[in-house]
GROMACS .gro file of C-alpha atoms in nm:
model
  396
    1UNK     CA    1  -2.048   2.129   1.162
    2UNK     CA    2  -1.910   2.513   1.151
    3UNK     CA    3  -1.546   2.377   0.985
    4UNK     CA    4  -1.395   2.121   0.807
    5UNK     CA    5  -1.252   1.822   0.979
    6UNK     CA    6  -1.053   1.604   0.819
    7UNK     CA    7  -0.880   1.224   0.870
    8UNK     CA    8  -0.515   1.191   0.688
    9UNK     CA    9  -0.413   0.835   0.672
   10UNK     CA   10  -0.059   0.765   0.559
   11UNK     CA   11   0.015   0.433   0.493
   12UNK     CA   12   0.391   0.369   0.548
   13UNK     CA   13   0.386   0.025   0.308
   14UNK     CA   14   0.495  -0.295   0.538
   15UNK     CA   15   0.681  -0.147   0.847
   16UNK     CA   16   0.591  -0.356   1.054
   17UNK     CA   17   0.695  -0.394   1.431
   18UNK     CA   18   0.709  -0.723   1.514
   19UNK     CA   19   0.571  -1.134   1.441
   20UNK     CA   20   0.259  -1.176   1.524
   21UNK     CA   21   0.176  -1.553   1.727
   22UNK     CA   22   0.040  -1.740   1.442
   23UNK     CA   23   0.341  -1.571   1.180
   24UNK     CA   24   0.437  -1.995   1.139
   25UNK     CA   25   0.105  -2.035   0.972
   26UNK     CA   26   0.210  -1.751   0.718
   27UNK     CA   27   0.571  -1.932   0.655
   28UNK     CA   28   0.760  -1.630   0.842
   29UNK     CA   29   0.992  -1.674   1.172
   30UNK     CA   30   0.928  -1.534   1.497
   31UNK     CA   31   1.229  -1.293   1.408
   32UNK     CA   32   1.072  -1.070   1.220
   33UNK     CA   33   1.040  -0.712   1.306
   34UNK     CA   34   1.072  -0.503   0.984
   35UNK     CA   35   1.108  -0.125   1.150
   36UNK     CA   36   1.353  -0.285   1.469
   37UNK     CA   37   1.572  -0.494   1.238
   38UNK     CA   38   1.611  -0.252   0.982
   39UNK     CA   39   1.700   0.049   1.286
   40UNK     CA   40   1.994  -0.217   1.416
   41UNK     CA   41   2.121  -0.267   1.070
   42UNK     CA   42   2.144   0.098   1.024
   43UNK     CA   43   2.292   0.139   1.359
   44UNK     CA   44   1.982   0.378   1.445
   45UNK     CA   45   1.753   0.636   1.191
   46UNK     CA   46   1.762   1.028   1.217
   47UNK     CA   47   1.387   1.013   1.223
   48UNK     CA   48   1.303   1.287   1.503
   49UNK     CA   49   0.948   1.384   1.401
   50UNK     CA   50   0.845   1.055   1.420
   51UNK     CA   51   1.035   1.037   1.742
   52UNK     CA   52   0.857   1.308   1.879
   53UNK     CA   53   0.501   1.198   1.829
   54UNK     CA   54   0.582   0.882   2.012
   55UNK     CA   55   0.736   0.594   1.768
   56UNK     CA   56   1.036   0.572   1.983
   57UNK     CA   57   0.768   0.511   2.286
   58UNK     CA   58   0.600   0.191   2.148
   59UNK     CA   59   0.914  -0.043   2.159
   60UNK     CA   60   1.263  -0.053   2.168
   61UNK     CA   61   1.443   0.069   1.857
   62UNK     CA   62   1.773   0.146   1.826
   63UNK     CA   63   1.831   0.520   1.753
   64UNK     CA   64   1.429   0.606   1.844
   65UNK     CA   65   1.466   0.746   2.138
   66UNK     CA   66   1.136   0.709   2.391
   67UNK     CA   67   1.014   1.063   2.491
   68UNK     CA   68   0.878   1.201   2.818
   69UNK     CA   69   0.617   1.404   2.626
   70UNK     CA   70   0.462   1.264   2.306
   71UNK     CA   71   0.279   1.498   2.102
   72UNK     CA   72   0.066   1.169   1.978
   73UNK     CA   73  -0.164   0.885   2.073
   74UNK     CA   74   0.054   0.575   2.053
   75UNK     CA   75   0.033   0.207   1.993
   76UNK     CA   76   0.027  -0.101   1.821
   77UNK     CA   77  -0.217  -0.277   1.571
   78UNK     CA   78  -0.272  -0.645   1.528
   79UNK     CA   79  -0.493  -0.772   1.261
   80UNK     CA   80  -0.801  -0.948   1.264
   81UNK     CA   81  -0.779  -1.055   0.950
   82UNK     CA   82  -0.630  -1.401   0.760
   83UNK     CA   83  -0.364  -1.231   0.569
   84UNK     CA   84   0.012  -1.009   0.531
   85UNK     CA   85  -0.108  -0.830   0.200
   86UNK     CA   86  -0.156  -0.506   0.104
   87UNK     CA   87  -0.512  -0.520   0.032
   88UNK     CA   88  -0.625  -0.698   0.324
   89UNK     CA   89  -0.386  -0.444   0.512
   90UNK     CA   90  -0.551  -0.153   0.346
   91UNK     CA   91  -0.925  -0.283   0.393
   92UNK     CA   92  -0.931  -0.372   0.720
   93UNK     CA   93  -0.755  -0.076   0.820
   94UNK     CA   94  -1.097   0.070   0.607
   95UNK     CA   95  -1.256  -0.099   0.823
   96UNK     CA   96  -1.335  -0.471   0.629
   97UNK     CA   97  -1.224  -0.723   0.812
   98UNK     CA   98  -1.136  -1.054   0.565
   99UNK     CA   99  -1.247  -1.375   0.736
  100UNK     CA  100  -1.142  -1.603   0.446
  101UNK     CA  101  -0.784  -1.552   0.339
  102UNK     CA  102  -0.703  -1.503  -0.041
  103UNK     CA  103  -0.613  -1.806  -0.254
  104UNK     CA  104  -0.182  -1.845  -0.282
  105UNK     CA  105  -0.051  -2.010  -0.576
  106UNK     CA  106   0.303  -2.198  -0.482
  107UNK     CA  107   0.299  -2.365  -0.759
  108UNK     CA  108   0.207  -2.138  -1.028
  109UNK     CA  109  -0.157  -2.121  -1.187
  110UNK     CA  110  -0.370  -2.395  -1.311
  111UNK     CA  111  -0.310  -2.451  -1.654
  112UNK     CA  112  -0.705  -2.401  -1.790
  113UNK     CA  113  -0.643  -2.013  -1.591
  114UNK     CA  114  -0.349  -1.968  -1.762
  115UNK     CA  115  -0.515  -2.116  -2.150
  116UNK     CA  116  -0.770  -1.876  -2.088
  117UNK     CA  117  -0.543  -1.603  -2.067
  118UNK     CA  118  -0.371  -1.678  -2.349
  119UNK     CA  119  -0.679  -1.694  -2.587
  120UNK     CA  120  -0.882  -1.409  -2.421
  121UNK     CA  121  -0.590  -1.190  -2.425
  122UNK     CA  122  -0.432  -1.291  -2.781
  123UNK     CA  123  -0.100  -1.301  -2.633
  124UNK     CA  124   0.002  -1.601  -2.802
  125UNK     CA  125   0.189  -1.719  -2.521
  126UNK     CA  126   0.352  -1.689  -2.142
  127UNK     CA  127   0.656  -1.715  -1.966
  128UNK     CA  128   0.767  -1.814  -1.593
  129UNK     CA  129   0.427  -1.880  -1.441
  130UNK     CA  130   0.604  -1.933  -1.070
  131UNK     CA  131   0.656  -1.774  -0.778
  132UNK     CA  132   0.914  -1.545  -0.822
  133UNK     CA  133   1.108  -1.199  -0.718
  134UNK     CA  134   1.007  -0.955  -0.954
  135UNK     CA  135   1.349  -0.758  -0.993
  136UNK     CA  136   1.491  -1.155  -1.061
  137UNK     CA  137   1.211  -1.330  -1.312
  138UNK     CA  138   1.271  -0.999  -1.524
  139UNK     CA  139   1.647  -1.026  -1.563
  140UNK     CA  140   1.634  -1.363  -1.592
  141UNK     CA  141   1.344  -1.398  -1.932
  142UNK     CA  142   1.373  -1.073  -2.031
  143UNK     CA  143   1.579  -1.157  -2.345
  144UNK     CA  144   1.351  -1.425  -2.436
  145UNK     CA  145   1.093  -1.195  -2.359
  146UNK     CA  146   1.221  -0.995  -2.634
  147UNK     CA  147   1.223  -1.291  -2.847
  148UNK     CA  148   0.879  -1.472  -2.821
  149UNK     CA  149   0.723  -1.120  -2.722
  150UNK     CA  150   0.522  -1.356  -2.458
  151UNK     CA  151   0.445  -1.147  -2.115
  152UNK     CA  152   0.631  -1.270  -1.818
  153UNK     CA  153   0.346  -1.416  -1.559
  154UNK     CA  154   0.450  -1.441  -1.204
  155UNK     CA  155   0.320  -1.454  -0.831
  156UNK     CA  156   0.476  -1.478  -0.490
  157UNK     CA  157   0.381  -1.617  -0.105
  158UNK     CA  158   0.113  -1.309  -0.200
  159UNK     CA  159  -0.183  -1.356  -0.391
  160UNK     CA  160  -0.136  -1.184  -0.677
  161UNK     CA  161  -0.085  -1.235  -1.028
  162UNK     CA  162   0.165  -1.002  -1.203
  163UNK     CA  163   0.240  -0.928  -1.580
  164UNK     CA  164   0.527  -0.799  -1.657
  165UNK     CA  165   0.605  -0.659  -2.010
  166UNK     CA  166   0.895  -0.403  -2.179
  167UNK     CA  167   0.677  -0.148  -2.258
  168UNK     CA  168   0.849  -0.018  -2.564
  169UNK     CA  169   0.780  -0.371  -2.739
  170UNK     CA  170   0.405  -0.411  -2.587
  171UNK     CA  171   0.273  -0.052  -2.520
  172UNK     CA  172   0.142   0.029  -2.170
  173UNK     CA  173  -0.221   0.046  -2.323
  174UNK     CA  174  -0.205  -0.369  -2.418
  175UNK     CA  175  -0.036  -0.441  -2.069
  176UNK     CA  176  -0.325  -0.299  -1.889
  177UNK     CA  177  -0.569  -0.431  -2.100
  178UNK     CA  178  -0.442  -0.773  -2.013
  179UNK     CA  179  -0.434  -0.685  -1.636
  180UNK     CA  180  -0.823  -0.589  -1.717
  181UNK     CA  181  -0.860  -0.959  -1.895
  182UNK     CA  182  -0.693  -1.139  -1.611
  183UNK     CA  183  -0.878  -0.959  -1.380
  184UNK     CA  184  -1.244  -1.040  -1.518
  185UNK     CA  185  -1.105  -1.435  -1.544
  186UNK     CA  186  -1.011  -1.432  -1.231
  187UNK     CA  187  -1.324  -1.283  -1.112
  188UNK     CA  188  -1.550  -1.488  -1.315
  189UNK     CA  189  -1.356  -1.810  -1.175
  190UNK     CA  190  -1.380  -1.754  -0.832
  191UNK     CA  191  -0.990  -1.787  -0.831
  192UNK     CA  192  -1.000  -1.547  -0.530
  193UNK     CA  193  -0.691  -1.335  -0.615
  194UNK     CA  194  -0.637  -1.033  -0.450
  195UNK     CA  195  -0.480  -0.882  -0.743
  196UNK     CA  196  -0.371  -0.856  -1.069
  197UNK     CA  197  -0.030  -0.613  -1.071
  198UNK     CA  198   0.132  -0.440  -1.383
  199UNK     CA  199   0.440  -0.429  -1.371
  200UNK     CA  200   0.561  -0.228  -1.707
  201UNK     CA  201   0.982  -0.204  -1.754
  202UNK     CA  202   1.214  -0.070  -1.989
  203UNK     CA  203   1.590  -0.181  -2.116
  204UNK     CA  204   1.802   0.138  -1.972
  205UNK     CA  205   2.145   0.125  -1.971
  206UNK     CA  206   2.137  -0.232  -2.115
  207UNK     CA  207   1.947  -0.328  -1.790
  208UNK     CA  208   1.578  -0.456  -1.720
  209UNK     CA  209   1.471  -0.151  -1.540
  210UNK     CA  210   1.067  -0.165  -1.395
  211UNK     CA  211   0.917   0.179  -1.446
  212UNK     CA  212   0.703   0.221  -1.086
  213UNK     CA  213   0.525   0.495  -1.197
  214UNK     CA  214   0.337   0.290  -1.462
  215UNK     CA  215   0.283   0.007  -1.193
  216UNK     CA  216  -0.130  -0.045  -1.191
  217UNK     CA  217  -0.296  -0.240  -0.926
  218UNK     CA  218  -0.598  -0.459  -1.048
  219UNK     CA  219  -0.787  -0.563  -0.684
  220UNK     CA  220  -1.114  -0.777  -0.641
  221UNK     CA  221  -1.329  -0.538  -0.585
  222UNK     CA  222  -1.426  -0.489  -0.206
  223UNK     CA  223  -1.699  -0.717  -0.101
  224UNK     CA  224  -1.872  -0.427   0.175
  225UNK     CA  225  -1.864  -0.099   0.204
  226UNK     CA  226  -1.565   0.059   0.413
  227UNK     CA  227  -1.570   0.415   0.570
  228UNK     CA  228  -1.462   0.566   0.306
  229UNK     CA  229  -1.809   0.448   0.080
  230UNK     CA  230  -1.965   0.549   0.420
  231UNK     CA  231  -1.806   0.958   0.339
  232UNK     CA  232  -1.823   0.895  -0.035
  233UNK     CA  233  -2.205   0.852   0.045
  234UNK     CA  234  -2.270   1.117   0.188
  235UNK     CA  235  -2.122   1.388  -0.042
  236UNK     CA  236  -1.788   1.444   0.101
  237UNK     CA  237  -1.433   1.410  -0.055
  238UNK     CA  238  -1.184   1.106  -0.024
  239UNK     CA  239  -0.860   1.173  -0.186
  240UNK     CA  240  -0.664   0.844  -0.266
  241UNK     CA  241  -0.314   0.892  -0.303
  242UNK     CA  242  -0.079   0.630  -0.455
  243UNK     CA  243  -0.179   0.322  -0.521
  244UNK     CA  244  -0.479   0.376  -0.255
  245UNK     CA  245  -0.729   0.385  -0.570
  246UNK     CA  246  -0.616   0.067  -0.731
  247UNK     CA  247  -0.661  -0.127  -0.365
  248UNK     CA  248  -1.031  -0.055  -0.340
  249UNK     CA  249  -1.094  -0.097  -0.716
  250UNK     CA  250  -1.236   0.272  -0.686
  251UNK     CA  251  -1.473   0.167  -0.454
  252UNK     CA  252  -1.520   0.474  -0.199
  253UNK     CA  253  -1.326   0.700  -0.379
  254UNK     CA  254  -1.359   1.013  -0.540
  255UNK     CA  255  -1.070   1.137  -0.618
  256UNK     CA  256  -0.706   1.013  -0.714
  257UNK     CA  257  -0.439   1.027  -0.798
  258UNK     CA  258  -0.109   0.848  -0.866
  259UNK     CA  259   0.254   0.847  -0.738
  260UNK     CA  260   0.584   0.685  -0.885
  261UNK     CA  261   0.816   0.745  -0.537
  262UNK     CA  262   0.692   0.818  -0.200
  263UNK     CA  263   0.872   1.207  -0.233
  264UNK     CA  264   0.575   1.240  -0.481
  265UNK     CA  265   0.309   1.094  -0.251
  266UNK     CA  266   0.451   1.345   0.061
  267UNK     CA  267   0.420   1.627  -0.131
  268UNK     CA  268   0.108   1.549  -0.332
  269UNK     CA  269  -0.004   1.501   0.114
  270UNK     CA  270   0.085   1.836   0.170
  271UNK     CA  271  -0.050   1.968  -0.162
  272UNK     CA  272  -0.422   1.835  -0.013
  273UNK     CA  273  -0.398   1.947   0.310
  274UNK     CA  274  -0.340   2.281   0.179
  275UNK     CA  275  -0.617   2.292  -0.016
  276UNK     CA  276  -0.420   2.316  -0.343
  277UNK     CA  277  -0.466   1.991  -0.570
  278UNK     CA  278  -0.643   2.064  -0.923
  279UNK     CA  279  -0.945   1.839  -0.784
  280UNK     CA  280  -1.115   1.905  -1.104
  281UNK     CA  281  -0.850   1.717  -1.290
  282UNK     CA  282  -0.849   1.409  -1.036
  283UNK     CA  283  -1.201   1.380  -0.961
  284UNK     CA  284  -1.428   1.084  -1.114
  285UNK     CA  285  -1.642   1.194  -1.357
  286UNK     CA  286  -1.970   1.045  -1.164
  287UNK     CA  287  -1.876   1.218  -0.840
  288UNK     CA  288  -2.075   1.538  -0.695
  289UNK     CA  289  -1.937   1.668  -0.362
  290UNK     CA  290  -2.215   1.849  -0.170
  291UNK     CA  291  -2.097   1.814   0.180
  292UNK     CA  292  -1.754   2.040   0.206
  293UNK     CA  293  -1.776   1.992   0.579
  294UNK     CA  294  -1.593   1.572   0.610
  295UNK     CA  295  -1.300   1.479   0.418
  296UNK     CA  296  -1.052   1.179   0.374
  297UNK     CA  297  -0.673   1.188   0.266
  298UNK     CA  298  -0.529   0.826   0.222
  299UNK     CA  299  -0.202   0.817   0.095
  300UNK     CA  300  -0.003   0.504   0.004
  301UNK     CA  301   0.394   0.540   0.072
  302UNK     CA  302   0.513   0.265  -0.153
  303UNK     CA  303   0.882   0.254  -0.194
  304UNK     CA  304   0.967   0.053   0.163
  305UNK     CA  305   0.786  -0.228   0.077
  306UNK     CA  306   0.860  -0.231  -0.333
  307UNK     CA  307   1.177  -0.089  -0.342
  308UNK     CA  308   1.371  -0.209  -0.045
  309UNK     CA  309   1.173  -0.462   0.178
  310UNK     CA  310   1.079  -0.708  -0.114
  311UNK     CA  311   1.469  -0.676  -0.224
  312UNK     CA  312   1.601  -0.732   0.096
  313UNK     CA  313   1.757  -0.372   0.085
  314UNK     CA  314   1.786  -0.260   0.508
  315UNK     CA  315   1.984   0.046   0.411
  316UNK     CA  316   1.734   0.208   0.174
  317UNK     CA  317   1.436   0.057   0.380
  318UNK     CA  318   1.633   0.349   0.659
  319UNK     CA  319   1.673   0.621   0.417
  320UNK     CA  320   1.317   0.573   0.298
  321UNK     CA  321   1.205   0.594   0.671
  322UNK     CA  322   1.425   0.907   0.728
  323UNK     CA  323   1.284   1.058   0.392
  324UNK     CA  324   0.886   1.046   0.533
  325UNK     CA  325   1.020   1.199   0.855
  326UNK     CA  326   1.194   1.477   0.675
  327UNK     CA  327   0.877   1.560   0.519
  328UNK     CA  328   0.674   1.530   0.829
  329UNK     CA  329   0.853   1.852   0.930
  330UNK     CA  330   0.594   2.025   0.668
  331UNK     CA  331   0.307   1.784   0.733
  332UNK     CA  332   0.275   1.821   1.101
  333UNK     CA  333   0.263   2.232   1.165
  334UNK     CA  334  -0.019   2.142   0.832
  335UNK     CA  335  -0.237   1.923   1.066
  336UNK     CA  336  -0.515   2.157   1.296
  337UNK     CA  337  -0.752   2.074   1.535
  338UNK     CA  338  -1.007   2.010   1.289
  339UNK     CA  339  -0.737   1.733   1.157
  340UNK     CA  340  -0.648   1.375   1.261
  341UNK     CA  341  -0.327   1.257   1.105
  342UNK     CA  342  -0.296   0.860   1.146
  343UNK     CA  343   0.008   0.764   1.046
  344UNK     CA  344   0.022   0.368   1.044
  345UNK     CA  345   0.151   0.030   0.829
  346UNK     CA  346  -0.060  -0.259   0.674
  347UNK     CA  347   0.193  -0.555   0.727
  348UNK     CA  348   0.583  -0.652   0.764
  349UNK     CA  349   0.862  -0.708   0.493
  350UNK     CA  350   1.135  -0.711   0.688
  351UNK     CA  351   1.445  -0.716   0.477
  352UNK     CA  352   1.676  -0.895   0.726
  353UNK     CA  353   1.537  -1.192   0.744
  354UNK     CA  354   1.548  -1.466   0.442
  355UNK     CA  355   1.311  -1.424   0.152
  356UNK     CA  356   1.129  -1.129  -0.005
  357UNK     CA  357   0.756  -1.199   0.089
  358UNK     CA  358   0.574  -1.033   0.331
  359UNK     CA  359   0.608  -1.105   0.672
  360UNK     CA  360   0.315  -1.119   0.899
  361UNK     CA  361   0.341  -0.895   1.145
  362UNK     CA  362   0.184  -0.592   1.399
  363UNK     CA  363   0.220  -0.252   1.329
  364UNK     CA  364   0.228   0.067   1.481
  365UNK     CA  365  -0.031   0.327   1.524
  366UNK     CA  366   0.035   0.765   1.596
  367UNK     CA  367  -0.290   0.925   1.628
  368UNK     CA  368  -0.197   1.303   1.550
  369UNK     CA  369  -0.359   1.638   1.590
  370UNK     CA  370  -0.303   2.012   1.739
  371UNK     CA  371  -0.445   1.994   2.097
  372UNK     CA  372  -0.462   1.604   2.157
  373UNK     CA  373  -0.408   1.427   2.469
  374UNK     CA  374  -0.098   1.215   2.428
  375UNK     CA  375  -0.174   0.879   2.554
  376UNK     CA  376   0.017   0.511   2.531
  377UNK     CA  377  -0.314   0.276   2.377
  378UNK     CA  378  -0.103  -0.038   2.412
  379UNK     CA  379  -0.224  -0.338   2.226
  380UNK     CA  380  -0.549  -0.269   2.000
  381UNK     CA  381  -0.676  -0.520   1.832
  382UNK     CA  382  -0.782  -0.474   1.474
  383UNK     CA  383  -0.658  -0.251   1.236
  384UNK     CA  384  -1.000  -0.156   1.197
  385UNK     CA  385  -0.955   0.066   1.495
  386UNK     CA  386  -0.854   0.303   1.254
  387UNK     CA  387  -1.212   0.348   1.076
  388UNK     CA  388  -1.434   0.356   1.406
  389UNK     CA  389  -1.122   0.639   1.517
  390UNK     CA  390  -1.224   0.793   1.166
  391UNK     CA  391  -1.568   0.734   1.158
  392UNK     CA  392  -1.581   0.890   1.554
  393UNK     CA  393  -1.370   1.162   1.437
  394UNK     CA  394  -1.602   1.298   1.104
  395UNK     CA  395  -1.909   1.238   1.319
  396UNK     CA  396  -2.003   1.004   1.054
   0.00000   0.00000   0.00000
């Protein structure tokens, strides 16, 4: 192999396009279609690089216009797997496949989970231990909070198990160290939690504020390898970007690094494919790349799903749509023929519809690069279409 090639996966967090036939099973309605709902509420989206490689061409959305000549392979994803989280999302799309769906906790956790917490982590207490928005169980405790100093323990229709904390009363080093504790119980358990989220905030303004940069992602660690252990293995590069690291509990990684808004992410894109990240400075410490030929950038674009779908926000869902598109202006003249830019979802949030979980749902696919042959691929099924694409396309 003479050059480099290269596979950029962005991950545009939960725009979905659409239920999926057994969404009922997953407690959403048949109504759900994150990216169309959201484009009707905004009466359209300036979004014409996205337009151009062929969004507008997959299904009807208002202001996305369909185009005679797409400058990318098209279509639309639905998932093997038992789930409408971000880690199953982000695996199979890895290529894992999850047959058995993670454990959901509707009614909080079991009280000898939640003891053992308490004594292994010295906490000296909880609070909330429900299902709850996150924005919401903060305002609500956060003064007693302040009181007891007991971290605020939450979940959702997800399966995850989030600690939230004011960081300038329990530093950011304890928070994570519980995340590290519940994590290892979990594990040890068998609870089957996908993961364990912290979710650090401050008092600005007189106002529970979370601080998303600080957010850490504790995930059960990935029970096979995925392609990117398959390019780890052999010497080559995968860049995480965002949250990517925290979603395969470093498995397949070797280097990372992470973003507090999805402006950071697109840039931090752009900084890899133009060769200029300080690798050194991101790299794991165990890593030696010998094979400069294969490469992997995953980036995680965040802020649709955790800052507008989960708060039911349709307006800044669009401007946060508009914003990757803006940047795709940079990415795109970026991307060679030695480069395959897949730019893709992992599940729905739609924030028209009533509640703030996840919605189960299909999402869309552009395969990108300079000199391919624009095609319509229709329905595919398995997100896992994306690694065998990947694995074709670095000759793994």
């Amino acid at each position: 192999m003479n050059s480099k090639k290269r596979a950029i996966i962005l991950v545009i967090d939960s725009m979905g396009i659409g239920a999926m036939p057994d969404c009922a099973e997953f407690g959403d309605s048949e109504l759900c279609n994150t990216l169309r709902n959201v484009c009707k509420f905004n009466s359209g989206l300036n979004v014409p690089n996205l337009e151009k490689l062929g969004l507008g061409n997959i299904q009807d959305f208002c202001g996305i216009k369909k185009t005679q000549s797409p400058k990318a392979q098209h279509g639309i994803l639905q998932e093997k797997s038992k789930g409408k989280d971000t880690t199953t999302g982000h695996w199979e799309i890895a290529g894992l496949v999850s047959e058995q769906p993670f454990a959901t906790f509707p009614n909080g956790f079991p009280n000898e989970l939640m003891d053992k917490f308490v004594n292994e982590t010295k906490c000296g207490g909880y609070l909330a231990n429900c299902p709850a928005s996150g924005t919401a169980i903060i305002e609500k405790l956060h003064q007693e909070h302040h009181l007891t100093k007991f971290p605020i323990i939450y979940t959702s229709a997800d399966s995850v198990f989030q600690i939230a904390v004011d960081t300038d009363m329990i530093s950011l080093d304890t928070l994570y160290e519980w995340c590290e504790i519940a994590r290892k119980i979990l594990d040890e358990g068998n609870y089957n939690v996908a993961r364990v989220i912290a979710r650090p905030f401050k008092m600005i303004e007189g106002k529970p504020t979370r601080i998303s940069k600080d957010r850490r992602d504790y995930s059960m660690a990935p029970p096979k390898d995925t392609v990117l252990d398959n390019v780890k293995n052999i010497g080559a590069k995968v860049i995480g970007i965002g949250k990517i690291e925290d979603i395969f509990s470093k498995a397949g990684i070797t280097h990372a690094i992470h973003t507090g808004s999805n402006k950071e992410g697109l840039e931090l894109t752009i900084k890899a494919l133009k060769n200029e990240l300080p690798l050194e400075e991101i790299k794991y410490y165990d890593v030696d790349i010998t094979d400069n030929s294969r490469e992997i950038i995953f980036t995680n674009l965040v802020d649709t799903d955790m800052l507008f779908g989960h708060r039911n926000d349709a307006t800044g869902y669009g401007k946060a749509i508009e914003e990757i598109d803006a940047y795709l202006e940079e990415i795109l003249p970026l991307i060679s023929e030695d480069d395959l830019l897949i730019i893709t979802a992992d599940h729905g949030c739609d924030p028209t519809v009533e509640g703030t979980d996840h919605t189960r749902e299909y999402v869309p696919v552009l395969y990108y690069s300079k000199g391919i042959e624009p095609r319509d691929l229709g329905m595919v099924i398995g997100f896992d279409s994306i690694a065998n694409r990947v694995t074709e396309w670095l000759e793994l």
